[in-house]
């Protein structure tokens, strides 16, 4: 079994989901008391949020590069950035290490295409929805036409993530707000939904939606298990 390296803590609420999913999947596949080989570094999220808010992406890149190198030195065979937003820096982080970075965008795109989806609605932080890194990679590398909610809905989705989900707060009113956003996305032509923030799965479940939905957290963790058990580096940041 290969060792999985996690850059976590962004937020720790979703990193806990990663840890559980990785170990559950290894146990399911290997049986007995098997669990995943994991090396994890969990950051102080407040410091990362400050960099995001101020637009200091170079500073954030330096932090993640350093952690990735530390994980590699600690014996990790791959690295996962346990957040969609910070995949804005995925190629930069990949360049800092020799081990593969499993890119959450590529992994989600692979599953979308396998399911026949072509025009997903992206629910995520405003950085992921409004910056070009996510949609351009989906389009340029995978031929997917990713759409995002209108401005008011983007603001609501973002605010619920940071003020509630990252703090472990789950509200039915927020679940219904997300459902309204999804209904509008479907009316705009979406054929599927990407839960493109690693906390959104805490609020809504794919099986409860009218559209096919793809939980980026679970897909990312499952791809890491596939890698660890020998199926290859799906989603490497510098892959063609």
Short mmCIF file of C-alpha atoms in Angstrom, two decimals:
data_model
loop_
_atom_site.label_atom_id
_atom_site.label_comp_id
_atom_site.label_asym_id
_atom_site.label_seq_id
_atom_site.Cartn_x
_atom_site.Cartn_y
_atom_site.Cartn_z
CA UNK A 1 0.00 0.00 0.00
CA UNK A 2 1.29 3.46 -0.93
CA UNK A 3 1.19 6.32 1.56
CA UNK A 4 -1.28 9.16 0.98
CA UNK A 5 -0.17 12.69 1.86
CA UNK A 6 -2.88 15.14 2.91
CA UNK A 7 -2.67 18.93 3.08
CA UNK A 8 -5.63 19.44 5.37
CA UNK A 9 -7.30 21.88 7.70
CA UNK A 10 -9.01 23.97 4.99
CA UNK A 11 -11.34 23.44 6.80
CA UNK A 12 -10.76 20.63 9.29
CA UNK A 13 -14.48 19.82 9.07
CA UNK A 14 -13.99 18.45 5.57
CA UNK A 15 -10.52 17.03 6.31
CA UNK A 16 -12.21 14.81 8.88
CA UNK A 17 -14.45 13.52 6.07
CA UNK A 18 -11.34 12.73 4.01
CA UNK A 19 -9.76 10.80 6.88
CA UNK A 20 -12.85 8.73 7.52
CA UNK A 21 -13.52 8.04 3.84
CA UNK A 22 -9.94 6.98 3.12
CA UNK A 23 -9.91 4.52 5.97
CA UNK A 24 -13.41 3.21 5.30
CA UNK A 25 -12.62 2.55 1.65
CA UNK A 26 -9.36 0.74 2.44
CA UNK A 27 -11.18 -1.42 4.98
CA UNK A 28 -13.98 -2.14 2.51
CA UNK A 29 -11.55 -3.13 -0.22
CA UNK A 30 -8.94 -4.96 1.85
CA UNK A 31 -11.04 -6.33 4.71
CA UNK A 32 -10.13 -7.09 8.27
CA UNK A 33 -8.49 -4.32 10.23
CA UNK A 34 -6.80 -2.72 7.24
CA UNK A 35 -6.67 1.07 7.18
CA UNK A 36 -5.01 3.68 5.00
CA UNK A 37 -1.35 4.70 5.26
CA UNK A 38 -1.64 8.48 5.68
CA UNK A 39 0.72 11.36 6.38
CA UNK A 40 -1.21 14.56 7.12
CA UNK A 41 -0.34 18.19 7.78
CA UNK A 42 -3.27 20.31 8.98
CA UNK A 43 -2.92 24.09 8.73
CA UNK A 44 -4.44 26.95 10.71
CA UNK A 45 -7.24 27.82 8.30
CA UNK A 46 -7.57 31.40 9.56
CA UNK A 47 -4.15 32.22 8.11
CA UNK A 48 -5.07 30.73 4.73
CA UNK A 49 -8.39 32.59 4.63
CA UNK A 50 -6.52 35.85 5.30
CA UNK A 51 -4.34 35.18 2.25
CA UNK A 52 -7.36 34.34 0.12
CA UNK A 53 -9.19 37.48 1.20
CA UNK A 54 -6.21 39.74 0.53
CA UNK A 55 -5.41 38.06 -2.79
CA UNK A 56 -2.01 36.85 -1.57
CA UNK A 57 -2.03 33.70 -3.67
CA UNK A 58 1.76 33.71 -3.97
CA UNK A 59 2.05 33.59 -0.20
CA UNK A 60 -0.47 30.77 -0.03
CA UNK A 61 1.42 28.90 -2.74
CA UNK A 62 4.60 29.14 -0.71
CA UNK A 63 2.85 27.65 2.32
CA UNK A 64 1.41 24.74 0.35
CA UNK A 65 4.66 24.06 -1.50
CA UNK A 66 6.55 23.82 1.78
CA UNK A 67 3.98 21.43 3.23
CA UNK A 68 4.00 19.27 0.10
CA UNK A 69 7.78 18.95 0.32
CA UNK A 70 7.49 18.02 3.99
CA UNK A 71 4.92 15.33 3.19
CA UNK A 72 7.18 13.94 0.47
CA UNK A 73 10.11 13.88 2.90
CA UNK A 74 7.90 12.10 5.45
CA UNK A 75 7.27 9.26 3.00
CA UNK A 76 4.10 10.25 1.12
CA UNK A 77 3.77 8.69 -2.33
CA UNK A 78 1.18 11.23 -3.49
CA UNK A 79 -0.27 14.48 -2.21
CA UNK A 80 -3.84 15.76 -1.98
CA UNK A 81 -4.82 19.37 -1.36
CA UNK A 82 -7.99 18.79 0.68
CA UNK A 83 -9.90 21.78 -0.68
CA UNK A 84 -11.14 22.78 -4.12
CA UNK A 85 -10.28 26.46 -3.84
CA UNK A 86 -6.59 25.92 -3.28
CA UNK A 87 -6.40 23.90 -6.50
CA UNK A 88 -5.94 27.34 -8.02
CA UNK A 89 -2.34 26.61 -6.95
CA UNK A 90 -2.23 22.92 -7.87
CA UNK A 91 0.30 23.19 -10.71
CA UNK A 92 2.57 25.34 -8.56
CA UNK A 93 2.43 22.83 -5.71
CA UNK A 94 3.01 19.94 -8.10
CA UNK A 95 6.16 21.65 -9.37
CA UNK A 96 7.61 21.63 -5.85
CA UNK A 97 7.60 17.83 -5.44
CA UNK A 98 8.43 14.67 -7.38
CA UNK A 99 5.41 12.70 -6.18
CA UNK A 100 2.09 13.11 -8.01
CA UNK A 101 -0.52 15.60 -6.86
CA UNK A 102 -3.97 14.14 -7.38
CA UNK A 103 -5.97 17.01 -8.84
CA UNK A 104 -9.57 17.19 -7.64
CA UNK A 105 -10.70 18.95 -10.82
CA UNK A 106 -9.44 16.18 -13.09
CA UNK A 107 -10.91 13.53 -10.85
CA UNK A 108 -14.35 15.16 -10.87
CA UNK A 109 -14.17 15.64 -14.64
CA UNK A 110 -13.35 11.95 -15.12
CA UNK A 111 -16.43 10.93 -13.15
CA UNK A 112 -18.67 13.46 -14.88
CA UNK A 113 -17.67 12.21 -18.32
CA UNK A 114 -18.06 8.59 -17.28
CA UNK A 115 -21.63 9.39 -16.24
CA UNK A 116 -22.38 11.19 -19.50
CA UNK A 117 -22.65 14.65 -17.94
CA UNK A 118 -21.49 17.58 -20.05
CA UNK A 119 -22.84 20.79 -18.47
CA UNK A 120 -22.41 20.70 -14.70
CA UNK A 121 -23.49 23.40 -12.26
CA UNK A 122 -20.56 24.27 -10.00
CA UNK A 123 -21.31 25.02 -6.33
CA UNK A 124 -18.23 26.22 -4.49
CA UNK A 125 -16.55 29.19 -2.85
CA UNK A 126 -16.66 32.40 -4.84
CA UNK A 127 -12.94 31.94 -5.61
CA UNK A 128 -13.64 28.62 -7.28
CA UNK A 129 -16.79 29.81 -9.04
CA UNK A 130 -15.46 33.19 -10.19
CA UNK A 131 -11.75 32.67 -10.84
CA UNK A 132 -10.94 30.93 -14.11
CA UNK A 133 -8.78 28.01 -12.93
CA UNK A 134 -11.62 25.53 -12.37
CA UNK A 135 -13.83 26.17 -15.38
CA UNK A 136 -10.88 26.56 -17.77
CA UNK A 137 -9.41 23.23 -16.71
CA UNK A 138 -12.81 21.56 -17.03
CA UNK A 139 -13.23 23.02 -20.50
CA UNK A 140 -9.70 22.93 -21.90
CA UNK A 141 -8.67 19.50 -20.64
CA UNK A 142 -12.00 17.73 -20.45
CA UNK A 143 -14.45 19.43 -22.81
CA UNK A 144 -17.00 20.18 -20.09
CA UNK A 145 -19.09 23.34 -20.12
CA UNK A 146 -19.22 24.25 -16.43
CA UNK A 147 -21.79 26.85 -15.41
CA UNK A 148 -22.02 28.82 -12.18
CA UNK A 149 -24.98 30.42 -10.36
CA UNK A 150 -25.94 34.06 -10.75
CA UNK A 151 -24.23 36.64 -8.52
CA UNK A 152 -26.72 36.62 -5.63
CA UNK A 153 -26.71 32.85 -5.50
CA UNK A 154 -22.91 32.72 -5.68
CA UNK A 155 -22.74 35.06 -2.68
CA UNK A 156 -25.17 32.91 -0.70
CA UNK A 157 -23.35 29.67 -1.51
CA UNK A 158 -20.00 31.21 -0.51
CA UNK A 159 -21.28 32.79 2.71
CA UNK A 160 -22.90 29.56 3.89
CA UNK A 161 -19.65 27.69 3.34
CA UNK A 162 -17.52 30.07 5.40
CA UNK A 163 -19.94 31.22 8.09
CA UNK A 164 -21.64 27.87 8.69
CA UNK A 165 -20.18 24.72 7.14
CA UNK A 166 -16.55 25.47 7.97
CA UNK A 167 -17.72 26.04 11.56
CA UNK A 168 -19.66 22.77 11.74
CA UNK A 169 -23.04 24.53 11.56
CA UNK A 170 -25.73 22.75 9.53
CA UNK A 171 -29.02 24.61 8.99
CA UNK A 172 -32.11 23.40 7.17
CA UNK A 173 -32.68 26.91 5.84
CA UNK A 174 -29.26 26.81 4.18
CA UNK A 175 -29.99 23.39 2.71
CA UNK A 176 -33.15 24.78 1.17
CA UNK A 177 -31.23 27.80 -0.14
CA UNK A 178 -28.81 25.49 -1.92
CA UNK A 179 -31.70 23.50 -3.34
CA UNK A 180 -33.13 26.73 -4.79
CA UNK A 181 -29.78 27.48 -6.43
CA UNK A 182 -29.72 24.01 -7.93
CA UNK A 183 -33.25 24.36 -9.26
CA UNK A 184 -32.27 27.59 -10.98
CA UNK A 185 -29.17 25.92 -12.38
CA UNK A 186 -31.27 23.14 -13.84
CA UNK A 187 -33.56 25.70 -15.47
CA UNK A 188 -30.45 27.33 -16.96
CA UNK A 189 -29.47 24.06 -18.62
CA UNK A 190 -27.31 22.24 -16.08
CA UNK A 191 -27.39 18.46 -16.49
CA UNK A 192 -25.52 17.71 -13.24
CA UNK A 193 -24.13 19.32 -10.08
CA UNK A 194 -20.58 19.46 -8.75
CA UNK A 195 -20.37 19.79 -4.98
CA UNK A 196 -17.20 21.75 -5.61
CA UNK A 197 -16.35 22.73 -2.06
CA UNK A 198 -15.21 19.98 0.27
CA UNK A 199 -17.70 21.07 2.97
CA UNK A 200 -20.87 21.03 0.85
CA UNK A 201 -21.37 17.30 1.33
CA UNK A 202 -21.96 18.06 5.00
CA UNK A 203 -25.10 19.97 3.99
CA UNK A 204 -26.56 18.16 1.00
CA UNK A 205 -26.31 14.61 -0.28
CA UNK A 206 -26.13 13.68 -3.96
CA UNK A 207 -28.91 11.12 -3.56
CA UNK A 208 -31.31 13.85 -2.43
CA UNK A 209 -30.96 15.94 -5.60
CA UNK A 210 -32.97 15.79 -8.81
CA UNK A 211 -29.82 16.13 -10.93
CA UNK A 212 -26.85 13.72 -10.91
CA UNK A 213 -24.47 15.12 -8.30
CA UNK A 214 -20.77 14.60 -7.74
CA UNK A 215 -19.27 15.08 -4.28
CA UNK A 216 -15.72 16.29 -4.89
CA UNK A 217 -14.56 15.28 -1.40
CA UNK A 218 -15.58 11.65 -1.72
CA UNK A 219 -14.36 11.36 -5.30
CA UNK A 220 -10.98 12.83 -4.35
CA UNK A 221 -10.57 10.46 -1.42
CA UNK A 222 -11.63 7.46 -3.48
CA UNK A 223 -9.09 8.32 -6.20
CA UNK A 224 -6.39 8.47 -3.53
CA UNK A 225 -7.37 4.98 -2.36
CA UNK A 226 -7.19 3.74 -5.95
CA UNK A 227 -3.71 5.20 -6.20
CA UNK A 228 -2.61 3.78 -2.86
CA UNK A 229 -3.76 0.30 -3.79
CA UNK A 230 -2.05 0.40 -7.14
CA UNK A 231 -4.31 1.89 -9.79
CA UNK A 232 -2.13 4.85 -10.74
CA UNK A 233 -1.88 8.63 -10.30
CA UNK A 234 -5.24 9.77 -11.65
CA UNK A 235 -5.41 13.53 -11.78
CA UNK A 236 -1.73 14.43 -11.57
CA UNK A 237 -1.51 18.22 -11.82
CA UNK A 238 0.93 18.19 -14.74
CA UNK A 239 -0.76 15.39 -16.66
CA UNK A 240 -1.75 16.02 -20.24
#
